Coordinates of C-alpha atoms in Angstrom, one line a residue:
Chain P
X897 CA 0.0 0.0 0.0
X898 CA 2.9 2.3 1.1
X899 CA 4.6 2.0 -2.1
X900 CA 0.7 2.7 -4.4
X901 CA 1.0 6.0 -2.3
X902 CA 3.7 7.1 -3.5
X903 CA 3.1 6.7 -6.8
X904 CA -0.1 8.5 -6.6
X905 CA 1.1 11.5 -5.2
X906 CA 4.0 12.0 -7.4
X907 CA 3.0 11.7 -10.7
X908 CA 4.1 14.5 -13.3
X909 CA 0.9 16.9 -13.0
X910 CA 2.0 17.8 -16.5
X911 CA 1.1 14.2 -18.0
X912 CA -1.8 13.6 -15.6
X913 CA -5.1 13.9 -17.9
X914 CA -8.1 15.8 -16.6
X915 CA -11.7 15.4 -17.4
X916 CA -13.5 18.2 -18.5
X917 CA -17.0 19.0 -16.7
X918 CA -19.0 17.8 -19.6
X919 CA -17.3 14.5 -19.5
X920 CA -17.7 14.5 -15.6
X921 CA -21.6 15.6 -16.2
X922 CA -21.6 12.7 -18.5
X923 CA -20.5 10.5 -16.2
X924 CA -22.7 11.6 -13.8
X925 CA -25.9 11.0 -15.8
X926 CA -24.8 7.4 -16.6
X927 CA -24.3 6.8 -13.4
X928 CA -27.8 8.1 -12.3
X929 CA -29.5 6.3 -15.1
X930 CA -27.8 3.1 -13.8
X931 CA -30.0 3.3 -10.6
X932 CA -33.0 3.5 -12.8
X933 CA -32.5 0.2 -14.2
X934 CA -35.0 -2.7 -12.9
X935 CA -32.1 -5.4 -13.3
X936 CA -28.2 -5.1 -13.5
X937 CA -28.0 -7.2 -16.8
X938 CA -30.8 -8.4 -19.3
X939 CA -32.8 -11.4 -19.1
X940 CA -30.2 -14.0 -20.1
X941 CA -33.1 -16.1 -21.2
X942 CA -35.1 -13.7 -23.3
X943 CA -34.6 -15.7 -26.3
X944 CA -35.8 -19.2 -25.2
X945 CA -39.4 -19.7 -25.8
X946 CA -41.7 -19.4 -22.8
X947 CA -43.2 -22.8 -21.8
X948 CA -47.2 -21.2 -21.1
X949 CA -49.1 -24.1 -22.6
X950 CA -47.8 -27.0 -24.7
X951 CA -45.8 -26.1 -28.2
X952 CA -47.7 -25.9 -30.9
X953 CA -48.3 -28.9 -33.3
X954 CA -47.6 -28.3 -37.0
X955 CA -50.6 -30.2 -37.8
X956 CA -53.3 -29.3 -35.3
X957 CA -55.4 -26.9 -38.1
X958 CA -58.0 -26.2 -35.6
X959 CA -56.2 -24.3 -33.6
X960 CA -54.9 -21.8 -36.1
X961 CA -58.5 -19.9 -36.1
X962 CA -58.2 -19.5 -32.4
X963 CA -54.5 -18.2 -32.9
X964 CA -55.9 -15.7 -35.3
X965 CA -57.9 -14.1 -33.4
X966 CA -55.5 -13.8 -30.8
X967 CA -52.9 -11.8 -33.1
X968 CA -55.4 -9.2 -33.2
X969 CA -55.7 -8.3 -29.8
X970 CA -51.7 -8.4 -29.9
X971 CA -52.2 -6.0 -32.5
X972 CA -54.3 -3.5 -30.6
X973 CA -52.0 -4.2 -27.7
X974 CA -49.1 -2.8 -29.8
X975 CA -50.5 0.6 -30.3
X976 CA -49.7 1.4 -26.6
X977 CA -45.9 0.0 -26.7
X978 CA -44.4 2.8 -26.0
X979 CA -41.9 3.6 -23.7
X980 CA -42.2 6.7 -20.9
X981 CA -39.5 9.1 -23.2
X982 CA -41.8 8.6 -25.9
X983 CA -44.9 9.3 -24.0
X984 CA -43.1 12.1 -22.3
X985 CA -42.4 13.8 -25.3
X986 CA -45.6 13.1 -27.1
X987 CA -47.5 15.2 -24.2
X988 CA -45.6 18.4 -25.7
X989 CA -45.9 19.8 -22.2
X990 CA -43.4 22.4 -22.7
X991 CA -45.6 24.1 -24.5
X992 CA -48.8 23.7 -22.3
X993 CA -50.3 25.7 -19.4
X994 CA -50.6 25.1 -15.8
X995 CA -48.7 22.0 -13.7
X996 CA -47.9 19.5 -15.5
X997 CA -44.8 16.3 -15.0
X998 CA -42.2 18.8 -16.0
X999 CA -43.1 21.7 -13.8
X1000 CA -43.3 19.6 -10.9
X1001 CA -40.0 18.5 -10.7
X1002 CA -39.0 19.7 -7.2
X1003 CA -36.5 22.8 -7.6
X1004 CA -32.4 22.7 -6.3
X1005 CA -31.8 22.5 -3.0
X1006 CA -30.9 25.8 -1.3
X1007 CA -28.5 24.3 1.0
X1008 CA -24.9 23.4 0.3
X1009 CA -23.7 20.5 -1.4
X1010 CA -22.1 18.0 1.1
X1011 CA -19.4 15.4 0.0
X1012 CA -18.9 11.8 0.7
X1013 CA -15.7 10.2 -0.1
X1014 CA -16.4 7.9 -3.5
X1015 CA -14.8 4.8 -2.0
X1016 CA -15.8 4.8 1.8
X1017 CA -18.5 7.0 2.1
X1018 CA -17.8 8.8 5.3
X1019 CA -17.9 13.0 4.7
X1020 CA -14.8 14.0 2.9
X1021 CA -12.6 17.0 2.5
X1022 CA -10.8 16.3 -1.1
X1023 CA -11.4 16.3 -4.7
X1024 CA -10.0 14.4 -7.0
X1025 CA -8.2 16.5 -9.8
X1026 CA -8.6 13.8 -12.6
X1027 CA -12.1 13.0 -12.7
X1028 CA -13.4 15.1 -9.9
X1029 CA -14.9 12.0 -7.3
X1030 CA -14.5 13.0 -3.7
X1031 CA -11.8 11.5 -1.4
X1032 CA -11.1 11.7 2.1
X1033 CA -7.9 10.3 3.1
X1034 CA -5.0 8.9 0.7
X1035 CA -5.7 5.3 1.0
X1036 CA -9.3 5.6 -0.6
X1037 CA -7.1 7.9 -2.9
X1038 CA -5.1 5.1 -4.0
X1039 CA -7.9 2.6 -4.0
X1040 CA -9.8 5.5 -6.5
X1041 CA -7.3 5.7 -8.9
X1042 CA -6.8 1.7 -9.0
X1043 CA -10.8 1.4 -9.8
X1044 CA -12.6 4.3 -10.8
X1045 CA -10.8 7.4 -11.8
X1046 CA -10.2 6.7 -15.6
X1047 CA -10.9 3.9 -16.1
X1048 CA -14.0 2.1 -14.7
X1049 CA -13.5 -2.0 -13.7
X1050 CA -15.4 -2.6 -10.8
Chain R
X523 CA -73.1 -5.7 -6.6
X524 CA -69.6 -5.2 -5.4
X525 CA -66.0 -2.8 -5.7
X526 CA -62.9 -3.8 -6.4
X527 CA -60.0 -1.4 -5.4
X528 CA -56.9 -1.3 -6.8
X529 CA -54.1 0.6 -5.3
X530 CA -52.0 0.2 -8.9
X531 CA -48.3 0.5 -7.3
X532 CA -45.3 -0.1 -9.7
X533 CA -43.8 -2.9 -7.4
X534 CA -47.2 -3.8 -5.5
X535 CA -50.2 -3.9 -6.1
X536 CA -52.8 -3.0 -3.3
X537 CA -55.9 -4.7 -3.9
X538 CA -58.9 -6.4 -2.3
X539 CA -63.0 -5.8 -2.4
X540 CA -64.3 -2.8 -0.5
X541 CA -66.2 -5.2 1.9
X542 CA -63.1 -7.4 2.3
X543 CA -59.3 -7.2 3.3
X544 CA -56.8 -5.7 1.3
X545 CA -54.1 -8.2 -0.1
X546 CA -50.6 -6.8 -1.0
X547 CA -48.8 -8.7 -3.6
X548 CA -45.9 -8.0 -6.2
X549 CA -47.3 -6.2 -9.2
X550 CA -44.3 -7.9 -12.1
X551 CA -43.4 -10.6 -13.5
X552 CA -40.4 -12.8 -12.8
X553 CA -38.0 -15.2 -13.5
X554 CA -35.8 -17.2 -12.0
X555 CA -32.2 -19.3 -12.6
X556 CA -33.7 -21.8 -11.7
X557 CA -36.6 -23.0 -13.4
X558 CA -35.8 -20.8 -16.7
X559 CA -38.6 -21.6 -19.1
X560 CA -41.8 -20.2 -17.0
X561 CA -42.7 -17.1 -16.1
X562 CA -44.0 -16.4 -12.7
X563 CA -46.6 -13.7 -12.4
X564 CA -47.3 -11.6 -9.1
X565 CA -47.8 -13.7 -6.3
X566 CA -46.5 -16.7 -7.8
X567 CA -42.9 -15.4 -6.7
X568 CA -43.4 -17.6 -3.4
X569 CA -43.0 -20.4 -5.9
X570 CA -39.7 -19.7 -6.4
X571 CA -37.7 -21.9 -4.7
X572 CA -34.3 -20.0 -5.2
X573 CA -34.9 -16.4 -5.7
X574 CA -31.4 -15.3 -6.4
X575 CA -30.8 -13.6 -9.0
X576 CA -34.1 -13.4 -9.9
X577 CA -35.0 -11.2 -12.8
X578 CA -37.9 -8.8 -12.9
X579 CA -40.0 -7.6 -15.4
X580 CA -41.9 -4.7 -14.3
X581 CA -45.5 -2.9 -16.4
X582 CA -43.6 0.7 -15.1
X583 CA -41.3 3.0 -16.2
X584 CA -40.4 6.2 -13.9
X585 CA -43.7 5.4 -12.3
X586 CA -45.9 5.2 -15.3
X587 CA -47.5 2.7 -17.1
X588 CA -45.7 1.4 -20.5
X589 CA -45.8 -2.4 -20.5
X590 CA -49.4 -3.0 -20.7
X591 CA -48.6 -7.0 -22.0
X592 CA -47.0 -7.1 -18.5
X593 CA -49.5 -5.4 -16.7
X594 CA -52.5 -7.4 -18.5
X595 CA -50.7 -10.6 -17.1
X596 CA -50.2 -9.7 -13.7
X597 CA -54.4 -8.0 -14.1
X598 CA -55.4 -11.5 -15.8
X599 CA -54.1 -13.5 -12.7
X600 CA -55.7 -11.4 -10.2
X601 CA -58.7 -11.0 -11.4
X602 CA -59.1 -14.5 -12.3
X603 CA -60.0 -17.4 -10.6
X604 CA -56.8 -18.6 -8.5
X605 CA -57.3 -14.9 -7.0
X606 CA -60.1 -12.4 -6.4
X607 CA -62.5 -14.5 -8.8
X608 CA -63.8 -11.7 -10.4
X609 CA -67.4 -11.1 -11.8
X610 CA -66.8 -8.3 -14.4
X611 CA -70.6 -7.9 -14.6
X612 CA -71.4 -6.9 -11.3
X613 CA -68.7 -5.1 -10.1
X614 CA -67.1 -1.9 -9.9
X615 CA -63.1 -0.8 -10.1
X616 CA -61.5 2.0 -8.0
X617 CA -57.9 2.0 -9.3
X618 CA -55.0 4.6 -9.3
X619 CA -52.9 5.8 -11.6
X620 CA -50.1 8.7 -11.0
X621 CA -50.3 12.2 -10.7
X622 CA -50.0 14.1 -13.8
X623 CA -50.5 10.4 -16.1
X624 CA -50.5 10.8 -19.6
X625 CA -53.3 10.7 -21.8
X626 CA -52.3 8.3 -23.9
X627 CA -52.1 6.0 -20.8
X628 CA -55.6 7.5 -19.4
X629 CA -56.9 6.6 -22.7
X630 CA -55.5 3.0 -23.0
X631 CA -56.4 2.3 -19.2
X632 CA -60.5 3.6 -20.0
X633 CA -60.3 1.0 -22.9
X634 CA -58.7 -1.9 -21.0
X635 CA -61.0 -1.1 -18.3
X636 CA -64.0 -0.7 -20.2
X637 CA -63.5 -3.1 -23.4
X638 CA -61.0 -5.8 -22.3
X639 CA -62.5 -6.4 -18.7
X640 CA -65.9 -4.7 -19.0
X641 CA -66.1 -3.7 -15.8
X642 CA -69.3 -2.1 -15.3
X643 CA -68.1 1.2 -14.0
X644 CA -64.4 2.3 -12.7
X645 CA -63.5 5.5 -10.8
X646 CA -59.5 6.3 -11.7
X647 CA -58.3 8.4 -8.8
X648 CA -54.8 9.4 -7.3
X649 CA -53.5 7.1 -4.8
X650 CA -53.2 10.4 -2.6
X651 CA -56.4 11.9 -3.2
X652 CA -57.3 8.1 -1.5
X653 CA -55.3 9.1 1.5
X654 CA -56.7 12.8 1.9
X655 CA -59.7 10.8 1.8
X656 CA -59.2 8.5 4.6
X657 CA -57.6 11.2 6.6
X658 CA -60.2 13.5 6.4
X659 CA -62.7 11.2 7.6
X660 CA -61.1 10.4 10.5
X661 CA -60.2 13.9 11.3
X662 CA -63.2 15.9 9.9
X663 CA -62.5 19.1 11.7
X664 CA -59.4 19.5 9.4
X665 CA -59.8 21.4 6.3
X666 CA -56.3 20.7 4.7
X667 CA -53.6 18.3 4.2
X668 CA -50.3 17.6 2.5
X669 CA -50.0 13.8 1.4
X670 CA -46.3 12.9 1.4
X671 CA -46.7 9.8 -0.9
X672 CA -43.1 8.1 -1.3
X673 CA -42.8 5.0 -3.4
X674 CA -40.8 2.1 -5.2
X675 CA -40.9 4.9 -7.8
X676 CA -40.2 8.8 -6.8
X677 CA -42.0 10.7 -3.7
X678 CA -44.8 13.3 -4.4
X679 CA -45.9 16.1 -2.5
X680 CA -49.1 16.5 -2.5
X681 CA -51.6 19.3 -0.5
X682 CA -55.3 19.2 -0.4
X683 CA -58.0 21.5 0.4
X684 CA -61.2 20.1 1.3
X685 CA -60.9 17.0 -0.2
X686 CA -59.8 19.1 -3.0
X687 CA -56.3 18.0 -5.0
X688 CA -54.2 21.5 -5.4
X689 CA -52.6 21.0 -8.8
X690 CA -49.9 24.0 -8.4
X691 CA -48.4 22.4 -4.8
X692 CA -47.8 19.5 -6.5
X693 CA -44.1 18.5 -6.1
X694 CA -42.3 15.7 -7.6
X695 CA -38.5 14.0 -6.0
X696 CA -37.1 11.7 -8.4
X697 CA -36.0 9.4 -5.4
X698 CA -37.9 6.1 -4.7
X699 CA -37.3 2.6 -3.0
X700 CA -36.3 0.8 -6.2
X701 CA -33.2 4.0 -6.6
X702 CA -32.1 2.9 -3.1
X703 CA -32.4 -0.4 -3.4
X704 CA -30.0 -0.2 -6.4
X705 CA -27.9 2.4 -4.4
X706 CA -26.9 0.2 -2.1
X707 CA -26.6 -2.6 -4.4
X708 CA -24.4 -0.3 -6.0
X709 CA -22.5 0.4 -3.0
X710 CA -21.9 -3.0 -1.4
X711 CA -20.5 -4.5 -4.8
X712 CA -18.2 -1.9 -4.9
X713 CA -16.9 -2.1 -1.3
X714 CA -17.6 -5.8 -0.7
X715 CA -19.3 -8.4 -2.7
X716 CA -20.6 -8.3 -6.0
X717 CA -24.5 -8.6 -5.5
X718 CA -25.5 -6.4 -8.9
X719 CA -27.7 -9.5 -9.9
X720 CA -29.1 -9.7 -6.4
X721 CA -31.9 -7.0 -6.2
X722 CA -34.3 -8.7 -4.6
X723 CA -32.3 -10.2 -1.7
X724 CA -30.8 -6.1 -1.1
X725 CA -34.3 -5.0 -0.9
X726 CA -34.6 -7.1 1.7
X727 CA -31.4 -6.1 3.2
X728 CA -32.6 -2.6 3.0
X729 CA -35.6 -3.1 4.8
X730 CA -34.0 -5.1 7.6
X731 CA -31.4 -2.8 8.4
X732 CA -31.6 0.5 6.9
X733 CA -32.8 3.3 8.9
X734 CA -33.0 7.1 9.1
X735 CA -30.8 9.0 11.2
X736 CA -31.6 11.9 13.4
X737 CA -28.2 13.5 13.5
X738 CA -26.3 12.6 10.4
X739 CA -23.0 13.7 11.3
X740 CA -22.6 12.0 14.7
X741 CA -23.7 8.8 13.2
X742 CA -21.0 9.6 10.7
X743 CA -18.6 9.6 13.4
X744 CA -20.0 6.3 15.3
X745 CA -19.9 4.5 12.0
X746 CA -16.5 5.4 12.1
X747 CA -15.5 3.6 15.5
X748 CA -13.3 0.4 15.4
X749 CA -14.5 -2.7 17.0
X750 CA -17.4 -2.9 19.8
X751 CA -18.1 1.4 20.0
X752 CA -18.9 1.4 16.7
X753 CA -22.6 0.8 17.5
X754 CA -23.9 1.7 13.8
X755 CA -22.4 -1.3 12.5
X756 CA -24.3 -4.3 11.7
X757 CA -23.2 -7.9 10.3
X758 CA -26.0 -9.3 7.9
X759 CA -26.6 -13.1 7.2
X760 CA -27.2 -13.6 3.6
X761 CA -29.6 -16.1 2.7
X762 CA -28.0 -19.1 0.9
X763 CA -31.5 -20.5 -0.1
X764 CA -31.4 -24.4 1.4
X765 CA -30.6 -24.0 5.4
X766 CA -31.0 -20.1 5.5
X767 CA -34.3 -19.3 3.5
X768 CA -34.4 -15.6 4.9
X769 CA -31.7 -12.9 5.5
X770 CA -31.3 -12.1 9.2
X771 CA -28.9 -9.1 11.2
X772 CA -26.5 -11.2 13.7
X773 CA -27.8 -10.9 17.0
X774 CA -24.6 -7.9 18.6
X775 CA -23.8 -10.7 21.0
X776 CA -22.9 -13.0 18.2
X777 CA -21.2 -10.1 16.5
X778 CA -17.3 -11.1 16.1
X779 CA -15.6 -7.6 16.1
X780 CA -12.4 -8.9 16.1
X781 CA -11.6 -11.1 13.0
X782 CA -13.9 -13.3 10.4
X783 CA -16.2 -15.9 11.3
X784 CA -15.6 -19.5 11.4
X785 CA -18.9 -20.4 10.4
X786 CA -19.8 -20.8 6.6
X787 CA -22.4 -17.8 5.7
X788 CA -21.9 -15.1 3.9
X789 CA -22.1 -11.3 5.6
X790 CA -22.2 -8.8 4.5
X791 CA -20.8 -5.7 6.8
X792 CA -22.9 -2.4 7.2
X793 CA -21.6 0.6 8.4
X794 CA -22.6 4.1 7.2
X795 CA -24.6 2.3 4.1
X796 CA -27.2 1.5 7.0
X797 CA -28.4 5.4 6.8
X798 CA -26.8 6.7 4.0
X799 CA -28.9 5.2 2.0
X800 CA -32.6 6.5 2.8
X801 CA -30.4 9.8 3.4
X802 CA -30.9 10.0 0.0
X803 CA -34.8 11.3 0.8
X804 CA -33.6 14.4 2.7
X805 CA -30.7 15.3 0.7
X806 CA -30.9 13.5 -3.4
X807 CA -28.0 16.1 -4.0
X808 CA -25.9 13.7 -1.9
X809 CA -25.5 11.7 -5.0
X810 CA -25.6 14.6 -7.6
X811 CA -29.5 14.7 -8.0
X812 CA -30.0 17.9 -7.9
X813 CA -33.5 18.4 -6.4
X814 CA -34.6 19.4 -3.0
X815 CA -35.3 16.8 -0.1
X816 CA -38.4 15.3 1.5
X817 CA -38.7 18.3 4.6
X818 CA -37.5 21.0 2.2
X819 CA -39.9 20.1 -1.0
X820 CA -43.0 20.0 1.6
X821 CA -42.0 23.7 3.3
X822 CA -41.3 24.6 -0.4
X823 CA -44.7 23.6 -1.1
X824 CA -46.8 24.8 1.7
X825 CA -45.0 29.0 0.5
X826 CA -46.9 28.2 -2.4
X827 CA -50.0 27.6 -1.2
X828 CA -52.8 30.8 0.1
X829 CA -51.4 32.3 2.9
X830 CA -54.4 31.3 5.3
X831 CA -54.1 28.0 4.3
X832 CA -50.6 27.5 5.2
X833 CA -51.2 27.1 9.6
X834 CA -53.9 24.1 8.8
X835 CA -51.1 22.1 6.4
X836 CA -48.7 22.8 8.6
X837 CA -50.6 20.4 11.0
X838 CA -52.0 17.8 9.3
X839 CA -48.7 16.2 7.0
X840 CA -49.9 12.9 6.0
X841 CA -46.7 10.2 5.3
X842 CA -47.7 7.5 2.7
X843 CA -45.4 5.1 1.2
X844 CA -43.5 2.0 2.0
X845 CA -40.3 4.1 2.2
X846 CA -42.2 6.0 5.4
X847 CA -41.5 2.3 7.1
X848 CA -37.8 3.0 7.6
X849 CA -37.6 3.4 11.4
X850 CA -37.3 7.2 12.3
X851 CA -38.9 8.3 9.4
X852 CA -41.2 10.0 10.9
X853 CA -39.6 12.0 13.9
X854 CA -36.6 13.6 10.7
X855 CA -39.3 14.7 8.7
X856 CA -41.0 16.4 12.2
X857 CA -37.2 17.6 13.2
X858 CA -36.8 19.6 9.8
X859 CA -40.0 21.1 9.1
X860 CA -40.0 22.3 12.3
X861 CA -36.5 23.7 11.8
X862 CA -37.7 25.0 8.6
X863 CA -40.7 26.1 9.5
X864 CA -42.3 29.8 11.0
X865 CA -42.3 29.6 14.9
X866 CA -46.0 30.6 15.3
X867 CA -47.3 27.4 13.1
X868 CA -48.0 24.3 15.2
X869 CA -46.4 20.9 13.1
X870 CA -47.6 17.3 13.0
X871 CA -46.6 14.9 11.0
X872 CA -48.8 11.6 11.1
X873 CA -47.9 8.1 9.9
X874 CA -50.6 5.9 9.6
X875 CA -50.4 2.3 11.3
X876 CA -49.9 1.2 7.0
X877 CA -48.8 3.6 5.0
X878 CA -48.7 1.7 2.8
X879 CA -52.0 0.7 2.0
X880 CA -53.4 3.6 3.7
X881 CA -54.7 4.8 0.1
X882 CA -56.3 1.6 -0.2
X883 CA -58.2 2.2 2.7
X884 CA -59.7 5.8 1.7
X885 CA -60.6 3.5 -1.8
X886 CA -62.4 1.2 0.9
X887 CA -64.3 4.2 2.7
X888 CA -64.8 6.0 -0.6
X889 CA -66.4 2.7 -2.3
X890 CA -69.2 3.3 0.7
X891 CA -69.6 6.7 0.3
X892 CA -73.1 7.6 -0.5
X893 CA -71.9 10.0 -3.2
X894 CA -69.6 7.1 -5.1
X895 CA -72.5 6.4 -7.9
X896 CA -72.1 10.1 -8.6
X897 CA -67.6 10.1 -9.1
X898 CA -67.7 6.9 -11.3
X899 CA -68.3 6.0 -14.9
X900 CA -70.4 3.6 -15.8
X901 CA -69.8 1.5 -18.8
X902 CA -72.6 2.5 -20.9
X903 CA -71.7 6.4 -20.1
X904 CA -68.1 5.5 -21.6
X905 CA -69.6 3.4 -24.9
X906 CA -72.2 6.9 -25.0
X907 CA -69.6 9.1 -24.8
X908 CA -65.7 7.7 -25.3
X909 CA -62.7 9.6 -23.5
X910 CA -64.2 12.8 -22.6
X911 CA -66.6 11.8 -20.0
X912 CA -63.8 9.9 -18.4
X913 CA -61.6 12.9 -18.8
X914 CA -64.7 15.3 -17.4
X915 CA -65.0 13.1 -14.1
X916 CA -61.7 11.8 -13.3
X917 CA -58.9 14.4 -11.7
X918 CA -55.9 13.1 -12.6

């Protein structure tokens, strides 16, 4: 650990690259929209089919009528697949009066930012001057740089 | 006939007849590792054997309705005949949608309603105007009240007037259960194991051991404490599925402070995680969302409101929610409006015995109100007149 340190602290300021606040924002909102998702990866089994009833037989001609008629009400069911940006930005509402989703967004704070340190999470006093995470003491400095300054593995 | 009330949440769904209980059961779909070729619809997740990573397919997005094939299936299996058994023909449907719901979704939800299920009238209502509702008829002196309604998807703010909804106090936070649910999932992988699959078993972990804390920056300093004084810190049994079916916090006289335990399970370590987490409520800037808090957004809201009126909200602040259930909850959002707040104004802030299905209960009471015939529409009023009467009738 002693010797990681080091070699955070002395690094050439010079070659050391620095993110610019638009990259940081971007960062930011991926990182937000990340705690939107409903799971971490995608169904790994979206593909197989879904045992409901028995598979279908190739030669049951019955039941084709019946399957008919069921494609139709898939049909009708597909005029309202559409996801919330869509619908968001179908309802125009920046151009509509009185309260609407968008006006109700609750405003900025008034009080101050406070700052956590990215790795441990107890209130911290320093920034980091690459990406711009919070830090408060050199040994979640070190971990920082070795996970999530530049580049992001865990 | 009879009335159906559906409390239409975007994890559960709150739903039972008006002259019967209320039943509280997952509104998604799932699937599991596990048995990968079936799909197991609301309450069919206590099938599941081995919930871990079990994968969820939810009917909402940001708290509104998109999937509708989803939210048919999970419908389909509770209204039919392995749940509430029901007969479209004679009954009614009180369900809720959210504040400000699009009309595209208004519109698809009057035609599923009315032409799928033919129920033979529905009132659509917000979930809060539910619990102004049942507030107000338990406190009928009151003329006003501010719903705080914080759920799996954001928290609203919402004040009433004589059983009246006031549009322009409405006020959205963009933080629910399912953002700090995958907040901490968030946190834990990165500091100790990787549970990013796991959201099911962290929700549980954050309703076991989560809490909110009434002086943030002492905790802060407890969490900090090495060994026995640090009395924030909490070791959490992780279910394994075969001899431990259900997490569990070890008992602080089992705790082992000094090294790791012989034993086999997995635990998970909480520290500062334990109220960081709903901290998130009070201040979403804390992780860069820019938006006021829970205490702040509801004084915000009351300056908006008539001057008069402001003394009787004041008094009567309704919490709704499951997120409300964290364990001092309550006694923050008292601490900071009363901090916030002008020294002449009296404050209360109420949370009901279940918050969360307190709007369920205003559906119950509202179902045998005289006055109901006259809120609804009835099915041959909609094939009459389409949308608009819907649209006339229903505040949303």
């Amino acid at each position: 650990m002693a010797e990681k340190k080091i070699a955070v602290r002395s690094q050439d300021p010079g070659q050391r690259r620095v993110l610019d606040s638009a990259t940081r924002q971007r960062r930011l909102t991926r990182q937000l929209e990340a705690l939107e998702k409903d799971n971490f990866q995608d169904d790994p089994h979206a593909s197989l089919p879904q045992l409901v009833k028995r598979l279908p037989q190739f030669d049951e001609s019955n039941e084709s009528s019946k399957r008919r008629k069921k494609t139709r009400g898939d049909h009708f069911k597909q005029r309202f697949r559409k996801n919330f940006q869509t619908l968001l930005e179908e309802e125009d509402l920046s151009v509509s009066e009185g309260p609407n989703y968008l006006t109700a967004c609750a405003e900025p704070s008034k009080f101050p930012q406070r700052h956590f340190c990215a790795v441990c999470g107890f209130p911290s006093n320093y920034t980091c001057v690459s990406c711009g995470s919070r830090y408060c003491c050199v040994r979640c400095l070190g971990t920082h740089h070795e996970t999530r300054c530049l580049k992001w593995t865990v | 006939m009879t009335t159906l009330v559906l409390d239409n949440g975007a994890y559960f769904a709150k739903i039972g007849y008006s002259h019967e209980k209320v039943s509280v059961i997952p509104n998604s779909q799932f699937r599991s590792k596990t048995s990968r070729l079936k799909t197991f619809t609301a309450n069919q997740l206590d099938e599941i054997k081995d919930p871990s990573g079990l994968f969820y397919i939810l009917p909402f997005q940001k708290g509104y309705l998109v999937n509708w094939d989803v939210q048919r299936k999970v419908w389909d299996h509770l209204f039919g005949k392995e749940m509430f058994k029901v007969d479209f023909a004679d009954t009614n449907i009180v369900i809720t949608e959210p504040y400000f719901n699009f009309t595209s979704i208004q519109e698809s939800m009057n035609e599923i309603l009315f032409e799928e299920y033919q129920f033979q009238s529905a009132l659509r209502i917000n979930a809060g105007s539910l619990s102004a509702h049942r507030y107000f008829h338990e406190k009928n002196s009151e003329l006003c009240c501010i719903v705080v309604d914080s759920g799996f998807s954001f928290t609203h703010i919402i004040p009433y007037c004589r059983g009246r909804k006031m549009k322009e106090g409405i006020c959205r936070i963009n933080v629910g259960g399912k953002l700090l649910t995958n907040h901490l999932k968030e946190t834990i992988s990165y500091r100790q194991l990787h549970v990013m699959d796991e959201t099911h078993v962290i929700n549980q972990v954050k309703e076991d051991v989560c809490y909110v804390s009434q002086d943030f920056y002492k905790d802060m300093e407890i969490a900090q404490f090495k060994g026995e004084d640090n009395m924030v810190m909490k070791d959490y049994v992780l279910p394994d599925f075969s001899s431990i079916k259900k997490g569990f916090c070890k008992p602080r006289e089992e705790m082992n402070f000094t090294g790791k335990y012989k034993t086999g399970e997995q635990i998970l370590r909480l520290t500062n995680e334990r109220f960081a987490v709903p901290e998130m409520l009070f201040h979403p800037s804390d992780i860069g969302i820019q938006e006021m808090g829970i205490p702040e957004a509801l004084v915000n809201s009351i300056n908006n409101m008539p001057e008069d009126m402001q003394s009787h909200f004041y008094k009567n602040i309704v919490l709704t929610g499951g997120n409300t259930l964290f364990p001092g909850f309550r006694d923050r959002v008292y601490k900071e409006v009363r901090a916030l707040a002008p020294v002449e104004y009296e404050v209360s802030v109420v949370l009901p015995q279940n918050p969360i299905c307190y709007p369920w209960e205003g559906g119950k009471l509202l179902a045998e109100n005289p006055d109901f015939e006259e809120m609804v529409v009835t099915r041959d009023d909609y094939e009459e007149n389409g949308h608009y009467v819907c649209e006339e009738k229903f505040d949303i």
